[in-house]
XYZ file of N, CA and C in Angstrom:
270
model
N -4.745 -16.138 -8.659
C -4.327 -16.064 -7.275
C -5.480 -15.527 -6.438
N -5.758 -16.203 -5.341
C -6.790 -15.738 -4.426
C -6.125 -14.971 -3.285
N -6.593 -13.770 -3.066
C -6.011 -12.921 -2.030
C -6.929 -12.911 -0.827
N -6.349 -13.148 0.336
C -7.127 -13.193 1.563
C -7.253 -11.806 2.185
N -6.167 -11.066 2.231
C -6.231 -9.741 2.840
C -5.293 -8.761 2.138
N -5.368 -7.546 2.578
C -4.626 -6.455 1.942
C -3.115 -6.638 2.051
N -2.632 -7.009 3.228
C -1.188 -7.179 3.412
C -0.649 -8.311 2.545
N -1.438 -9.366 2.410
C -1.019 -10.476 1.557
C -0.908 -10.012 0.104
N -1.835 -9.175 -0.331
C -1.796 -8.657 -1.703
C -0.566 -7.781 -1.924
N -0.221 -6.968 -0.930
C 0.960 -6.108 -1.041
C 2.226 -6.955 -1.116
N 2.308 -7.977 -0.274
C 3.486 -8.845 -0.294
C 3.605 -9.612 -1.603
N 2.477 -10.056 -2.139
C 2.491 -10.758 -3.424
C 3.016 -9.837 -4.525
N 2.560 -8.598 -4.514
C 3.025 -7.621 -5.506
C 4.521 -7.385 -5.372
N 4.995 -7.297 -4.135
C 6.425 -7.080 -3.900
C 7.246 -8.281 -4.367
N 6.783 -9.488 -4.036
C 7.515 -10.701 -4.425
C 7.616 -10.837 -5.938
N 6.537 -10.477 -6.625
C 6.509 -10.610 -8.085
C 7.015 -9.355 -8.793
N 7.404 -8.335 -8.025
C 7.960 -7.093 -8.567
C 7.046 -6.422 -9.593
N 5.773 -6.269 -9.198
C 4.827 -5.603 -10.085
C 5.203 -4.133 -10.213
N 4.951 -3.563 -11.379
C 5.095 -2.113 -11.529
C 3.964 -1.448 -10.748
N 4.090 -0.155 -10.498
C 3.037 0.528 -9.741
C 1.695 0.504 -10.476
N 1.755 0.638 -11.792
C 0.527 0.606 -12.593
C -0.114 -0.784 -12.537
N 0.701 -1.813 -12.683
C 0.209 -3.191 -12.615
C -0.350 -3.482 -11.223
N 0.304 -2.947 -10.194
C -0.164 -3.133 -8.828
C -1.570 -2.557 -8.652
N -1.789 -1.343 -9.146
C -3.092 -0.695 -8.998
C -4.185 -1.478 -9.719
N -3.900 -1.955 -10.913
C -4.887 -2.740 -11.662
C -5.243 -4.008 -10.897
N -4.234 -4.709 -10.413
C -4.490 -5.958 -9.697
C -5.191 -5.729 -8.368
N -4.867 -4.660 -7.669
C -5.544 -4.371 -6.403
C -7.031 -4.127 -6.636
N -7.352 -3.449 -7.718
C -8.757 -3.185 -8.022
C -9.489 -4.463 -8.405
N -8.774 -5.446 -8.955
C -9.384 -6.743 -9.266
C -9.636 -7.556 -8.002
N -8.707 -7.477 -7.038
C -8.779 -8.307 -5.842
C -9.852 -7.876 -4.858
N -10.149 -6.592 -4.820
C -11.042 -6.078 -3.797
C -12.316 -5.532 -4.422
N -13.427 -5.616 -3.687
C -14.725 -5.210 -4.238
C -14.773 -3.739 -4.621
N -15.608 -3.448 -5.596
C -15.715 -2.079 -6.105
C -16.252 -1.109 -5.060
N -17.078 -1.577 -4.145
C -17.655 -0.701 -3.140
C -16.683 -0.304 -2.037
N -15.606 -1.055 -1.898
C -14.652 -0.783 -0.818
C -13.802 0.437 -1.156
N -13.735 1.365 -0.224
C -12.847 2.506 -0.436
C -11.510 2.184 0.213
N -10.458 2.672 -0.385
C -9.116 2.336 0.076
C -8.812 2.974 1.419
N -9.447 4.091 1.734
C -9.219 4.713 3.035
C -9.804 3.848 4.148
N -10.966 3.233 3.891
C -11.578 2.352 4.888
C -10.725 1.100 5.087
N -10.148 0.594 4.006
C -9.285 -0.588 4.097
C -7.902 -0.263 4.667
N -7.645 1.012 4.941
C -6.359 1.475 5.480
C -5.191 1.109 4.569
N -5.369 1.348 3.292
C -4.326 1.038 2.316
C -3.044 1.805 2.604
N -3.159 3.081 2.902
C -1.964 3.895 3.164
C -1.191 3.353 4.363
N -1.901 3.002 5.414
C -1.246 2.473 6.610
C -0.589 1.124 6.326
N -1.280 0.266 5.588
C -0.723 -1.049 5.252
C 0.533 -0.914 4.392
N 0.514 -0.002 3.431
C 1.690 0.209 2.583
C 2.868 0.752 3.392
N 2.598 1.701 4.277
C 3.682 2.249 5.098
C 4.269 1.197 6.031
N 3.408 0.375 6.632
C 3.897 -0.685 7.517
C 4.829 -1.625 6.764
N 4.404 -2.047 5.581
C 5.220 -2.972 4.800
C 6.494 -2.306 4.285
N 6.415 -1.039 3.942
C 7.586 -0.337 3.416
C 8.658 -0.148 4.479
N 8.261 -0.049 5.729
C 9.216 0.238 6.796
C 9.796 -1.007 7.449
N 9.506 -2.179 6.918
C 10.109 -3.408 7.433
C 11.514 -3.517 6.855
N 12.473 -3.766 7.702
C 13.849 -3.904 7.238
C 14.699 -2.709 7.616
N 15.971 -2.761 7.222
C 16.904 -1.703 7.625
C 16.668 -0.362 6.935
N 16.033 -0.384 5.765
C 15.736 0.869 5.060
C 14.372 0.739 4.391
N 13.709 1.861 4.124
C 12.388 1.808 3.485
C 12.452 1.111 2.126
N 11.438 0.336 1.835
C 11.375 -0.423 0.589
C 10.907 0.496 -0.543
N 11.766 0.770 -1.525
C 11.399 1.717 -2.589
C 10.254 1.235 -3.476
N 10.125 -0.067 -3.674
C 9.046 -0.572 -4.522
C 7.690 -0.343 -3.859
N 7.597 -0.661 -2.582
C 6.325 -0.462 -1.877
C 6.026 1.029 -1.728
N 7.049 1.839 -1.531
C 6.822 3.288 -1.491
C 6.355 3.814 -2.844
N 6.788 3.176 -3.932
C 6.296 3.593 -5.253
C 4.812 3.262 -5.396
N 4.366 2.162 -4.756
C 2.933 1.846 -4.755
C 2.156 2.934 -4.013
N 2.705 3.390 -2.894
C 2.051 4.456 -2.132
C 2.011 5.749 -2.939
N 3.106 6.073 -3.591
C 3.149 7.281 -4.422
C 2.109 7.203 -5.535
N 1.995 6.052 -6.168
C 1.015 5.880 -7.236
C -0.406 5.976 -6.678
N -0.633 5.387 -5.503
C -1.958 5.446 -4.880
C -2.360 6.885 -4.575
N -1.402 7.699 -4.162
C -1.686 9.111 -3.887
C -1.957 9.855 -5.188
N -1.093 9.673 -6.175
C -1.235 10.433 -7.426
C -2.470 10.031 -8.220
N -2.903 8.780 -8.084
C -4.107 8.340 -8.797
C -5.362 8.486 -7.940
N -5.204 9.057 -6.755
C -6.295 9.317 -5.818
C -6.987 8.045 -5.341
N -6.235 6.945 -5.266
C -6.760 5.738 -4.626
C -6.892 5.981 -3.128
N -5.959 6.735 -2.578
C -6.007 7.108 -1.162
C -5.946 8.625 -1.062
N -6.530 9.137 -0.013
C -6.495 10.588 0.183
C -5.195 10.988 0.872
N -4.809 12.214 0.670
C -3.598 12.726 1.323
C -3.756 12.697 2.838
N -4.959 12.952 3.313
C -5.175 12.952 4.762
C -4.989 11.563 5.365
N -5.371 10.504 4.634
C -5.171 9.155 5.172
C -3.688 8.800 5.221
N -2.915 9.302 4.270
C -1.466 9.069 4.278
C -0.832 9.812 5.451
N -1.223 11.056 5.658
C -0.673 11.826 6.777
C -1.061 11.210 8.117
N -2.276 10.699 8.214
C -2.704 10.020 9.434
C -1.863 8.776 9.677
N -1.610 8.009 8.623
C -0.787 6.802 8.751
C 0.637 7.148 9.171
N 1.186 8.223 8.613
C 2.543 8.648 8.984
C 2.584 9.072 10.445
N 1.550 9.765 10.893
C 1.541 10.252 12.275
C 1.442 9.118 13.290
N 0.996 7.938 12.879
C 0.887 6.797 13.792
C 2.239 6.142 14.072
N 3.242 6.432 13.252
C 4.559 5.847 13.470
C 5.268 6.563 14.606
N 5.828 5.780 15.528
C 6.593 6.342 16.639
C 8.055 6.517 16.271
N 8.568 5.545 15.503
C 10.001 5.534 15.227
C 10.230 4.981 13.831
N 10.954 5.710 13.010
C 11.240 5.263 11.653
C 12.587 4.545 11.553
N 13.317 4.456 12.639
C 14.641 3.828 12.594
C 14.565 2.388 13.086
N 13.852 1.559 12.345
C 13.678 0.169 12.783
C 14.911 -0.626 12.533
């Protein structure tokens, strides 16, 4: 599978119901080694996708949790992404 952008990769993972571990492995395959996840705004992209719909998507939130625990993204980038949200009751 050829991935064009970060959001497309997240949606593909969600559609195929990848585990969080499988998601991290595949994300590292799709994107260059020099790219840092904070620059790619991974935390913001995951939060945006997780908040689509009547309730937060638990699978995509598990990807965010794994990204934090494995230090793919920094805690500060996650907090910055959260602070950009105006309303969580979509």
